[in-house]
Amino acid sequence: QKEVEQNSGPLSVPEGAIASLNCTYSDRGSQSFFWYRQYSGKSPELIMSIYSNGDKEDGRFTAQLNKASQYVSLLIRDSQPSDSATYLCAVRPKAAGNKLTFGGGTRVLVKP
Amino acid sequence: DGGITQSPKYLFRKEGQNVTLSCEQNLNHDAMYWYRQDPGQGLRLIYYSQIVNDFQKGDIAEGYSVSREKKESFPLTVTSAQKNPTAFYLCASTLTGFPQHFGDGTRLSIL
C-alpha cells in the first residue's frame, strides 16, 4: 500500500462545475496536509494547507480533512480552464520533521 | 525578491559524467530538500538537510550526493553511478512547521 494515494485521472470537468479530488494516507499520526498545483513542465505551487479536521476555504478552493478516515480532499468550485493541471497531495507523517510524502497526483482537465 | 533559485534550467549529462545542480535560497529557511520527478509521477525525496553541515538520505539517495556548507545553498551532484538520471529535479525549502516551497526545477537529460 502506498503511503499517500491519489487517483491519477484525468478528471474531466466542464467549465463552471465543481472538481472533487481525493487523497488517502496510511500514517494515522500525520498532522499536516497540503495541496500543490503543478502545471505541465512547471514546479509545484502550494494552494492549500490544512491541519485540523473539517473544511478550510480559500477563494474557489476548499480543503476537507477527516483524520479518522485518513483522507483529505480538495474541491475546486466554478472550475476554469486555467485550473487544468496536476494536483499533488502531500502529507507530513508523524515524527517526520519537515519531510513530506507526496501522492502521485491527479490530473484535472477543465473543458470550456 | 526572495525565493528559491535553481540552475541550470536544462542540463545534459554524458555517460560516466558527474553533474551538479545548484539550489540557492534567500528566504532564511532552515531546511532544504531535493526531489526527483519522473513523467506522470509524484515527487520522490532524494536528500534533505535540516541545518548547515548536516543532511540525510531520502528514499532514493543512491547515485546522488549533496553538501550543505551554507544555509543558503544545497547543491545536488548526480554521479555516474545513477544509471537512469533523466528526470525533473526540484529543490524545496521551508522553515520548521511551515509548508515547503519549490524552485523552478532543473530538467536533466542524457546525451
Short mmCIF file of C-alpha atoms in Angstrom, two decimals, chain A residues 9-110:
data_model
loop_
_atom_site.label_atom_id
_atom_site.label_comp_id
_atom_site.label_asym_id
_atom_site.label_seq_id
_atom_site.Cartn_x
_atom_site.Cartn_y
_atom_site.Cartn_z
CA GLY A 9 -7.16 10.76 -13.52
CA PRO A 10 -7.63 12.54 -15.77
CA LEU A 11 -10.60 14.08 -14.01
CA SER A 12 -12.57 15.85 -16.69
CA VAL A 13 -14.98 18.58 -15.57
CA PRO A 14 -16.97 21.14 -17.54
CA GLU A 15 -16.19 24.79 -17.02
CA GLY A 16 -18.13 26.20 -14.08
CA ALA A 17 -18.58 22.83 -12.37
CA ILE A 18 -17.05 21.57 -9.12
CA ALA A 19 -13.94 19.42 -9.32
CA SER A 20 -13.56 16.99 -6.40
CA LEU A 21 -10.16 15.43 -5.71
CA ASN A 22 -9.45 12.82 -3.06
CA CYS A 23 -6.32 11.67 -1.26
CA THR A 24 -5.88 8.89 1.30
CA TYR A 25 -2.90 8.36 3.56
CA SER A 26 -1.63 5.48 5.66
CA ASP A 27 0.13 7.13 8.63
CA ARG A 28 -2.63 7.71 11.18
CA GLY A 29 -0.43 10.10 13.15
CA SER A 30 0.01 12.55 10.27
CA GLN A 31 -0.54 16.14 11.31
CA SER A 32 -0.18 18.39 8.29
CA PHE A 33 -1.69 18.14 4.83
CA PHE A 34 -1.04 20.16 1.70
CA TRP A 35 -2.36 20.52 -1.81
CA TYR A 36 0.00 21.65 -4.57
CA ARG A 37 -0.93 22.56 -8.14
CA GLN A 38 1.54 21.70 -10.87
CA TYR A 39 1.15 22.93 -14.42
CA SER A 40 2.78 20.85 -17.13
CA GLY A 41 6.54 21.40 -17.18
CA LYS A 42 6.45 23.65 -14.12
CA SER A 43 7.23 23.22 -10.43
CA PRO A 44 4.54 22.60 -7.76
CA GLU A 45 2.83 25.61 -6.23
CA LEU A 46 1.21 25.47 -2.78
CA ILE A 47 -2.50 26.22 -2.93
CA MET A 48 -3.88 24.90 0.36
CA SER A 49 -2.70 23.64 3.72
CA ILE A 50 -4.92 22.08 6.40
CA TYR A 51 -4.05 20.87 9.87
CA SER A 52 -7.32 20.06 11.70
CA ASN A 53 -10.49 18.13 10.89
CA GLY A 54 -13.12 19.94 8.91
CA ASP A 55 -13.19 22.33 6.00
CA LYS A 56 -10.89 25.18 5.07
CA GLU A 57 -11.88 27.58 2.33
CA ASP A 58 -9.68 29.90 0.30
CA GLY A 59 -11.35 31.55 -2.65
CA ARG A 60 -12.63 28.86 -5.00
CA PHE A 61 -10.70 26.14 -3.18
CA THR A 62 -11.93 24.12 -0.20
CA ALA A 63 -9.80 21.53 1.56
CA GLN A 64 -11.54 18.92 3.69
CA LEU A 65 -9.76 16.75 6.27
CA ASN A 66 -11.07 13.65 8.02
CA LYS A 67 -8.32 12.16 10.18
CA ALA A 68 -10.49 9.28 11.43
CA SER A 69 -10.99 8.08 7.86
CA GLN A 70 -7.49 9.15 6.81
CA TYR A 71 -8.47 11.17 3.82
CA VAL A 72 -8.11 14.71 2.64
CA SER A 73 -9.96 16.20 -0.30
CA LEU A 74 -9.84 19.32 -2.43
CA LEU A 75 -12.85 20.96 -4.04
CA ILE A 76 -12.46 23.46 -6.83
CA ARG A 77 -15.64 25.48 -7.33
CA ASP A 78 -16.52 27.26 -10.57
CA SER A 79 -13.74 25.41 -12.37
CA GLN A 80 -11.91 27.38 -15.03
CA PRO A 81 -9.75 26.18 -17.93
CA SER A 82 -6.79 27.71 -16.05
CA ASP A 83 -7.39 25.12 -13.30
CA SER A 84 -6.29 22.39 -15.70
CA ALA A 85 -3.21 20.98 -14.00
CA THR A 86 -1.98 18.12 -11.87
CA TYR A 87 -2.85 18.40 -8.19
CA LEU A 88 -0.45 16.81 -5.73
CA CYS A 89 -1.48 15.80 -2.23
CA ALA A 90 1.32 15.94 0.35
CA VAL A 91 1.27 14.64 3.91
CA ARG A 92 3.66 15.30 6.77
CA PRO A 93 3.83 11.97 8.66
CA LYS A 94 4.23 11.84 12.40
CA ALA A 95 7.83 12.18 13.58
CA ALA A 96 8.97 13.09 10.08
CA GLY A 97 10.17 16.56 10.96
CA ASN A 98 9.53 18.75 7.94
CA LYS A 99 9.58 15.87 5.46
CA LEU A 100 6.62 15.43 3.17
CA THR A 101 5.31 12.35 1.41
CA PHE A 102 3.65 13.06 -1.93
CA GLY A 103 0.93 11.23 -3.77
CA GLY A 104 1.24 10.59 -7.47
CA GLY A 105 -1.07 13.46 -8.36
CA THR A 106 -4.47 13.80 -10.03
CA ARG A 107 -4.61 15.36 -13.46
CA VAL A 108 -7.57 17.70 -13.90
CA LEU A 109 -8.92 18.82 -17.27
CA VAL A 110 -11.46 21.65 -17.34
#
